[in-house]
Structure formats: structure tokens, C-alpha cells
Coordinates of C-alpha atoms and ligand atoms in Angstrom, one line a residue:
X1 CA -16.3 19.6 -7.4
X2 CA -13.4 18.7 -9.4
X3 CA -12.2 22.1 -9.5
X4 CA -12.7 22.1 -5.7
X5 CA -10.7 18.8 -5.2
X6 CA -7.9 20.5 -7.0
X7 CA -8.2 23.5 -5.0
X8 CA -7.7 21.0 -2.0
X9 CA -4.5 19.8 -3.4
X10 CA -5.6 16.8 -5.1
X11 CA -3.8 15.4 -8.3
X12 CA -6.6 14.1 -9.6
X13 CA -10.3 13.8 -9.0
X14 CA -13.7 12.3 -10.8
X15 CA -16.9 11.9 -10.1
X16 CA -19.2 8.6 -10.7
X17 CA -22.5 7.3 -10.0
X18 CA -23.0 5.1 -6.6
X19 CA -23.7 1.7 -8.9
X20 CA -22.8 -1.8 -8.0
X21 CA -19.3 -3.4 -8.8
X22 CA -19.0 -4.9 -12.3
X23 CA -16.6 -7.4 -10.4
X24 CA -18.8 -9.0 -8.1
X25 CA -18.4 -12.8 -9.1
X26 CA -14.5 -12.2 -9.5
X27 CA -14.1 -10.9 -5.9
X28 CA -16.7 -13.5 -4.6
X29 CA -14.3 -16.4 -6.2
X30 CA -11.3 -14.7 -5.1
X31 CA -12.2 -14.7 -1.5
X32 CA -13.8 -18.2 -2.1
X33 CA -10.6 -19.3 -3.2
X34 CA -8.8 -18.1 0.1
X35 CA -6.7 -15.8 -1.6
X36 CA -7.4 -13.0 0.7
X37 CA -5.1 -14.9 3.3
X38 CA -5.9 -13.6 7.1
X39 CA -7.7 -10.6 5.7
X40 CA -10.7 -11.7 7.4
X41 CA -12.2 -8.2 6.9
X42 CA -12.5 -8.5 3.3
X43 CA -15.0 -11.4 3.4
X44 CA -16.7 -10.1 6.3
X45 CA -18.0 -6.7 4.4
X46 CA -18.2 -8.4 1.0
X47 CA -21.9 -8.2 0.7
X48 CA -21.1 -4.2 1.0
X49 CA -18.6 -4.2 -0.9
X50 CA -20.2 -5.0 -4.0
X51 CA -22.7 -2.3 -3.5
X52 CA -22.0 1.1 -2.4
X53 CA -25.7 2.0 -1.8
X54 CA -25.3 -0.4 1.1
X55 CA -22.6 1.2 2.8
X56 CA -24.5 4.6 2.4
X57 CA -28.2 3.9 2.0
X58 CA -29.6 6.3 -0.3
X59 CA -26.1 6.8 -2.1
X60 CA -26.2 8.4 -5.6
X61 CA -22.7 9.7 -6.4
X62 CA -19.0 9.3 -5.3
X63 CA -16.1 11.7 -5.6
X64 CA -12.9 10.2 -6.1
X65 CA -9.5 11.6 -5.5
X66 CA -6.0 10.5 -5.7
X67 CA -2.7 11.8 -4.0
X68 CA 0.8 11.7 -6.0
X69 CA 2.8 10.5 -3.0
X70 CA 5.9 10.0 -5.4
X71 CA 7.2 11.5 -8.7
X72 CA 7.3 9.1 -11.6
X73 CA 10.8 7.7 -12.2
X74 CA 12.6 9.9 -9.4
X75 CA 13.3 8.1 -6.4
X76 CA 14.3 4.5 -5.5
X77 CA 15.7 1.6 -7.4
X78 CA 14.0 2.8 -10.5
X79 CA 15.6 4.4 -13.3
X80 CA 17.1 7.3 -11.3
X81 CA 19.2 6.5 -7.8
X82 CA 17.5 7.1 -4.6
X83 CA 18.5 9.7 -2.2
X84 CA 19.2 7.7 0.2
X85 CA 21.5 4.3 -0.7
X86 CA 19.5 1.2 0.6
X87 CA 21.3 -1.7 2.0
X88 CA 23.6 -0.1 4.3
X89 CA 22.7 3.6 6.7
X90 CA 25.2 6.3 7.6
X91 CA 26.6 4.4 10.7
X92 CA 27.1 1.1 8.6
X93 CA 24.2 -0.4 9.7
X94 CA 21.9 -2.9 7.4
X95 CA 18.4 -1.2 6.3
X96 CA 15.2 -2.6 6.1
X97 CA 13.2 -1.2 3.0
X98 CA 10.0 0.4 3.5
X99 CA 7.5 0.9 0.8
X100 CA 7.7 4.3 -0.6
X101 CA 3.6 5.1 0.1
X102 CA 4.7 4.8 3.9
X103 CA 8.2 6.9 4.2
X104 CA 6.1 10.1 4.9
X105 CA 3.0 11.4 6.7
X106 CA -0.1 8.9 7.1
X107 CA -2.1 9.4 4.0
X108 CA -5.1 8.6 6.2
X109 CA -4.7 11.8 7.9
X110 CA -3.9 13.4 4.9
X111 CA -6.3 12.5 2.9
X112 CA -9.3 12.3 5.1
X113 CA -8.7 16.0 6.6
X114 CA -9.5 17.4 2.7
X115 CA -11.9 15.3 2.1
X116 CA -14.2 16.5 5.3
X117 CA -13.6 19.8 3.9
X118 CA -14.9 19.2 0.8
X119 CA -17.8 17.3 2.1
X120 CA -18.3 20.2 4.4
X121 CA -18.4 22.6 1.4
X122 CA -20.9 20.5 -0.2
X123 CA -23.0 20.0 3.0
X124 CA -23.1 23.8 3.2
X125 CA -24.0 24.4 -0.1
X126 CA -26.9 21.7 0.0
X127 CA -27.9 21.6 3.6
X128 CA -31.4 22.5 2.5
X129 CA -31.4 19.0 0.6
X130 CA -30.4 17.1 3.6
X131 CA -27.6 15.5 1.8
X132 CA -25.8 13.1 3.5
X133 CA -21.9 12.1 2.9
X134 CA -19.4 9.4 3.9
X135 CA -15.7 9.9 3.6
X136 CA -13.4 6.8 3.2
X137 CA -9.9 6.4 2.8
X138 CA -9.4 2.7 3.4
X139 CA -12.0 3.1 6.1
X140 CA -15.1 1.6 4.7
X141 CA -15.9 -1.4 2.4
X142 CA -15.4 0.2 -0.7
X143 CA -13.7 -0.8 -4.2
X144 CA -12.0 2.2 -4.2
X145 CA -9.4 1.0 -7.3
X146 CA -13.0 0.6 -9.5
X147 CA -14.5 3.7 -8.9
X148 CA -11.4 5.4 -9.5
X149 CA -11.3 3.8 -12.6
X150 CA -15.0 4.7 -13.5
X151 CA -14.2 8.2 -12.7
X152 CA -11.6 8.6 -14.9
X153 CA -8.6 8.5 -12.5
X154 CA -7.1 5.2 -14.8
X155 CA -7.4 2.0 -15.5
X156 CA -6.4 -1.2 -13.1
X157 CA -3.5 -2.7 -14.7
X158 CA -2.4 -6.2 -14.3
X159 CA -1.0 -6.0 -11.1
X160 CA -4.3 -4.8 -9.8
X161 CA -3.3 -1.3 -9.0
X162 CA -4.5 2.0 -10.5
X163 CA -2.7 3.6 -13.0
X164 CA -3.4 6.9 -14.3
X165 CA -2.2 7.7 -18.0
X166 CA 0.0 10.6 -16.8
X167 CA 0.4 10.1 -13.2
X168 CA 1.5 6.7 -13.2
X169 CA 0.6 4.1 -10.0
X170 CA 2.1 5.9 -7.2
X171 CA -1.2 7.5 -6.1
X172 CA -3.1 7.1 -3.1
X173 CA -6.9 7.1 -3.2
X174 CA -10.1 8.3 -1.1
X175 CA -13.3 9.3 -1.8
X176 CA -16.9 10.5 -0.7
X177 CA -19.7 8.7 -0.8
X178 CA -22.9 11.1 -1.2
X179 CA -26.3 11.1 -1.4
X180 CA -26.4 14.1 -3.8
X181 CA -26.7 13.5 -7.5
X182 CA -23.7 15.2 -9.2
X183 CA -25.2 13.4 -12.7
X184 CA -21.8 12.5 -14.1
X185 CA -21.2 11.6 -17.5
X186 CA -19.1 8.8 -16.2
X187 CA -18.7 6.2 -19.3
X188 CA -17.2 9.1 -21.4
X189 CA -14.4 9.3 -19.0
X190 CA -13.5 5.9 -18.8
X191 CA -9.6 5.3 -19.2
X192 CA -8.8 2.6 -21.6
X193 CA -6.0 -0.1 -20.5
X194 CA -2.8 0.7 -21.7
X195 CA -1.1 -2.4 -20.2
X196 CA -1.4 -4.3 -23.7
X197 CA 1.3 -7.2 -24.1
X198 CA 3.6 -5.8 -21.0
X199 CA 4.2 -8.6 -18.5
X200 CA 6.9 -6.5 -16.7
X201 CA 5.1 -6.8 -13.5
X202 CA 4.3 -10.4 -13.7
X203 CA 7.9 -11.3 -14.3
X204 CA 9.3 -9.2 -11.7
X205 CA 6.9 -10.0 -8.8
X206 CA 9.9 -11.9 -6.5
X207 CA 6.8 -14.1 -5.2
X208 CA 5.2 -14.8 -8.3
X209 CA 2.0 -13.5 -6.6
X210 CA 0.5 -11.8 -9.9
X211 CA -1.1 -13.5 -13.0
X212 CA -3.0 -11.1 -15.1
X213 CA -5.1 -8.7 -13.3
X214 CA -5.3 -10.8 -10.5
X215 CA -2.9 -11.4 -7.3
X216 CA -3.0 -13.9 -5.1
X217 CA -2.5 -11.8 -1.8
X218 CA -1.0 -15.0 0.1
X219 CA 2.1 -14.8 -2.0
X220 CA 2.4 -11.0 -2.1
X221 CA 5.1 -9.4 0.0
X222 CA 3.0 -6.6 0.8
X223 CA 0.4 -8.4 2.5
X224 CA 3.1 -11.0 4.3
X225 CA 5.0 -8.1 5.7
X226 CA 2.2 -5.7 6.5
X227 CA -1.0 -7.9 6.7
X228 CA 0.1 -11.2 8.2
X229 CA 0.3 -11.4 11.9
X230 CA 1.3 -15.1 11.9
X231 CA 4.3 -16.9 10.7
X232 CA 5.7 -16.2 7.0
X233 CA 6.2 -19.3 5.0
X234 CA 9.5 -19.9 4.9
X235 CA 9.5 -20.6 1.0
X236 CA 9.0 -16.5 0.6
X237 CA 12.1 -15.6 3.2
X238 CA 14.7 -15.2 0.6
X239 CA 12.3 -13.6 -1.7
X240 CA 11.2 -10.7 0.8
X241 CA 15.1 -9.5 0.5
X242 CA 15.5 -6.3 2.4
X243 CA 12.0 -5.7 2.4
X244 CA 10.2 -5.3 6.3
X245 CA 7.0 -3.3 5.3
X246 CA 5.4 -3.6 2.0
X247 CA 7.0 -3.9 -1.5
X248 CA 7.0 -1.8 -4.6
X249 CA 8.5 -3.9 -7.3
X250 CA 5.4 -4.3 -9.6
X251 CA 5.3 -0.5 -9.5
X252 CA 9.0 0.4 -10.2
X253 CA 9.2 -1.9 -13.4
X254 CA 5.7 -0.6 -14.5
X255 CA 6.4 1.6 -18.0
X256 CA 3.7 4.3 -17.0
X257 CA 5.9 5.0 -13.7
X258 CA 9.0 5.6 -16.2
X259 CA 10.9 9.2 -15.5
X260 CA 8.6 11.9 -17.0
X261 CA 6.7 14.7 -15.6
X262 CA 3.6 13.8 -14.5
X263 CA 0.8 16.4 -15.8
X264 CA -3.0 17.2 -15.1
X265 CA -5.3 16.8 -18.4
X266 CA -4.1 20.4 -19.6
X267 CA -0.3 19.5 -19.4
X268 CA 0.2 21.3 -16.3
X269 CA 2.9 19.8 -14.3
X270 CA 2.1 18.1 -11.2
X271 CA 4.6 17.5 -8.3
X272 CA 4.1 14.6 -5.7
X273 CA 2.3 16.1 -2.5
X274 CA 4.9 17.5 0.1
X275 CA 3.2 15.8 2.9
X276 CA 4.6 12.4 1.8
X277 CA 8.0 13.4 1.4
X278 CA 10.1 10.7 2.7
X279 CA 11.2 11.0 6.5
X280 CA 13.4 7.5 5.7
X281 CA 13.4 5.0 3.3
X282 CA 14.0 2.1 6.1
X283 CA 15.3 1.1 9.6
X284 CA 18.5 -0.5 10.7
X285 CA 17.3 -4.1 11.1
X286 CA 19.5 -4.5 14.1
X287 CA 17.8 -1.7 16.0
X288 CA 14.3 -2.9 14.8
X289 CA 15.2 -6.1 16.6
X290 CA 16.0 -4.3 19.9
X291 CA 13.1 -2.1 19.6
X292 CA 10.2 -2.4 22.3
X293 CA 6.9 -1.0 22.0
X294 CA 7.7 2.9 22.7
X295 CA 10.4 2.7 20.2
X296 CA 8.2 1.4 17.5
X297 CA 5.5 4.2 18.6
X298 CA 7.9 7.1 18.5
X299 CA 9.4 5.8 15.0
X300 CA 5.5 5.2 13.6
X301 CA 4.2 8.1 14.7
X302 CA 2.6 10.4 12.3
X303 CA 3.0 7.5 9.5
X304 CA 0.9 4.6 8.1
X305 CA 3.5 2.0 9.4
X306 CA 1.3 1.8 12.6
X307 CA -0.4 -0.9 10.7
X308 CA 2.4 -3.3 11.4
X309 CA 2.8 -4.3 15.1
X310 CA 5.8 -4.7 17.3
X311 CA 6.0 -8.4 16.5
X312 CA 5.4 -8.3 12.9
X313 CA 8.5 -5.7 12.2
X314 CA 10.6 -7.8 14.4
X315 CA 9.6 -11.0 12.5
X316 CA 10.5 -9.1 9.1
X317 CA 13.5 -7.6 10.2
X318 CA 14.9 -11.2 11.1
X319 CA 14.0 -12.5 7.9
X320 CA 15.9 -9.5 6.4
X321 CA 19.0 -10.0 8.5
X322 CA 19.1 -13.5 7.2
X323 CA 18.9 -12.4 3.7
X324 CA 21.3 -9.5 4.4
X325 CA 23.9 -12.0 5.7
X326 CA 23.3 -14.5 3.4
X327 CA 23.9 -11.4 0.5
X328 CA 27.1 -10.8 2.2
X329 CA 25.7 -7.1 3.3
X330 CA 26.6 -7.8 7.0
X331 CA 28.8 -10.7 8.5
X332 CA 27.3 -14.2 9.0
X333 CA 28.9 -14.7 12.4
X334 CA 27.2 -11.3 13.5
X335 CA 23.9 -12.2 12.3
X336 CA 23.8 -15.5 13.6
X337 CA 24.8 -14.2 16.9
X338 CA 22.0 -11.9 16.9
X339 CA 19.5 -14.4 16.1
X340 CA 20.7 -17.2 18.5
X341 CA 20.3 -14.6 21.2
X342 CA 16.6 -14.0 20.0
X343 CA 16.0 -17.7 19.9
X344 CA 16.8 -17.7 23.5
X345 CA 15.3 -15.1 25.1
X346 CA 12.1 -16.1 26.6
X347 CA 11.0 -12.4 26.5
X348 CA 10.6 -12.5 22.9
X349 CA 7.4 -13.2 21.4
X350 CA 6.9 -16.9 20.0
X351 CA 6.7 -15.7 16.6
X352 CA 9.8 -13.8 16.5
X353 CA 11.9 -16.7 18.1
X354 CA 10.5 -19.0 15.6
X355 CA 11.0 -17.1 12.9
X356 CA 14.6 -16.4 14.0
X357 CA 15.3 -20.1 14.6
X358 CA 14.2 -21.1 11.2
X359 CA 16.1 -18.1 9.2
X360 CA 19.3 -19.1 11.3
X361 CA 19.1 -22.8 10.8
X362 CA 18.7 -22.0 6.8
X363 CA 22.1 -19.6 7.2
X364 CA 24.2 -22.3 8.9
X365 CA 23.2 -24.8 6.5
X366 CA 24.4 -22.4 3.8
Ligands
SF4_1 S1 4.0 -6.0 -4.1 FE1 5.6 -7.1 -4.3 S2 5.3 -9.3 -4.2 FE2 3.5 -8.2 -3.9 S3 2.4 -8.7 -6.2 FE3 3.8 -6.6 -6.4 S4 6.0 -7.3 -7.3 FE4 4.7 -9.3 -6.0
SF4_2 S1 4.1 -3.4 -15.9 FE1 3.1 -3.3 -17.7 S2 1.6 -5.5 -17.4 FE2 2.0 -4.5 -15.1 S3 0.4 -2.9 -14.9 FE3 2.5 -1.5 -15.8 S4 1.9 -1.8 -17.8 FE4 0.7 -3.5 -17.0

């Protein structure tokens, strides 16, 4: 199965038994404390999340796969410079940054297509057994990172993301739940936690969202910009910086993403999957503030950026524009003028107008 996954282009794959999570108490405590913010779906499906056999009755095994979407230390603000300079675009506009995983093709499509091919092959081979399969890429209440770790695809770092010892953490996960018994020698493949005494991600997080092995989603810029649909607490406006979709800081500072060739267990070099080659690193903030729904659809087509609505993107762009003005990347007068226009525009949704008003007030105080 693992060889077949490699042939399908996955950077890494593994198999584990479909057993309940070892973190049920932690999950329940995290949900009970409200740290999942407005991601109600996490609480709604909590009972399923703790046991994959409730997601697919009779499930006995899980095949987990990982795609590498970014080579270690080769782009962005990490050790080597980005191919596209963030901050200012070619036309002199101010760019709002998007998270690396969202810069290329939609990973849901890229991964799901190949997992269905894998399931079809297994189904054909074991048709007589009446085996069942359920493919998932963020699409089922399954604790993907934990199962990936149990499959030997890495350990869960202090920032709560999966880190593969040779690939780093710029990976996207997916899997197949099946009633087949693939009899994996799971524990033998468990990867040792290599975080050690390091606290780089904790120290670098702009909103102090991380405590060891724990993230308060309500403070995390990824949650605030991609998941949260309401207003963003002004407490976080400055920390958001130029990010309008997600945040990569805790991964950029991680030593396990340092420049080094990614390789497989045999030392063979692994390249980032070209399907994720960046189409762009960001969007012009003033252009986003002018978008209509058809502009958002066109710009986001084929990418995982689709998760953010037009209102969310404009809200995020208003915050980033204020930060750009405060940092001297755009003339404060130009930013204030644009924000003022939004506050008076009755066609704009209330969240966008209120956000612009608050950003404007803060700029005018400075
Ligand atoms: S994604 Fe950004 S805000 Fe969220 S935990 Fe990582 S560094 Fe902090
Ligand atoms: S930055 Fe350090 S503590 Fe954080 S995940 Fe990476 S190795 Fe672990």
C-alpha cells in the first residue's frame, strides 16, 4: 500500500490501526474551554472524532499520506528569500500575504483524486471481501495529525502541527479509512518528538497563541483570518500584519523547516509537489477592497482560498491596510481616504465598515 501511495506521488505514506484517539480528554478540555472559537463543527462531531470506527463502522485500518507543498527553507521570509517580494507588488501596490499552502492548487482536489485512485485499486483487489473505504482530506471528523503520527509520518510539534523528521512541516495530510485489516506494525514506526527544549514557535507567534503542544485557536491568525466570520478583536489587528489569509510564522521559525534537502527513508530527494507551485504570494490590498463576488471567485478559482468569503477578505484587507500605513508601506493619507470611503459606503457589509472604522480611528490616533 505504501509503495502504491509513493507511485501516486505522495511524499510519504503509512498505515495504522483504526483505534480511538489517545487525546480524547485533551480534545474535550480544549472544546470545553471554548478555544476552538466559532468552529462549532469541531464540537458537533467530537464524539466521532475520538473514534474512527464511528466514522466508518467496522473500520480496521487507516492509510495516511502526506504531500510536500513547499521545499524546506527555499521560499518566503525564511532562510532564503522569496521569489516574489512581499510588501509591494510589481505595480507598486501593497500586498496582503496568503499562507503558503494556499498559494497553489487546492490540496483537497489534488490529494482526494489520488486517494480515490488508491481506494479503487484496493477495492478491485479485495472486492470479494466486500471491503469499504472512506477517503478524507479535511472532509471527515478524523484526527488526521494524530493518525499521521501513529503511521510514522512525524511527531506533533509544540505548535500542534505534524513535523516529519526529513520533510519538515510543510506537508498536507489526507487518508483512507478502510474495513480491510492491513495489520500494520504501528508502534515500531512511531517517530520520536524532536522539539526538545526548543521554544522558537512559541516565542515567535505574533499573538501568543501557543503554549507547548497547545494552541488557543481564538488567538491564532490562521483561525482569525480564515475561519472567523465575525469581527476580529482589535487586540489582534497589529499582530496580523500583512496577513490576509493564514499565517506561517510558527513553521517559518521551526528548525525542522531549515534549508536542507527533503528526503525519504532511503535518502532519495523529495521535491515539493509541483501542483502546489505558487500562483501568487498575495493580493493587492486596495484591489481586494474593491472586489465584488465575481472577482473573488475568479481569483480564488481552483485554490483552497475559497474558504474565505468576500466579507472576510475585505475585513482582513482593511486591517492589513491599516498596518501597511502604520509601517510606512503606503501613505497614511491614501489608506485613511480609502478606509473612510468604506465606512460611508452603505453597500459594504457592516463587518467591513465597522472594521474600517476601527482601523481608521487607530490610524488617526497615531
Ligand atoms: S499560525 Fe501564526 S498565529 Fe497561529 S499559532 Fe502559528 S504563529 Fe501563532
Ligand atoms: S519551532 Fe521548535 S518547539 Fe516549535 S515545533 Fe519546531 S522544533 Fe518544536
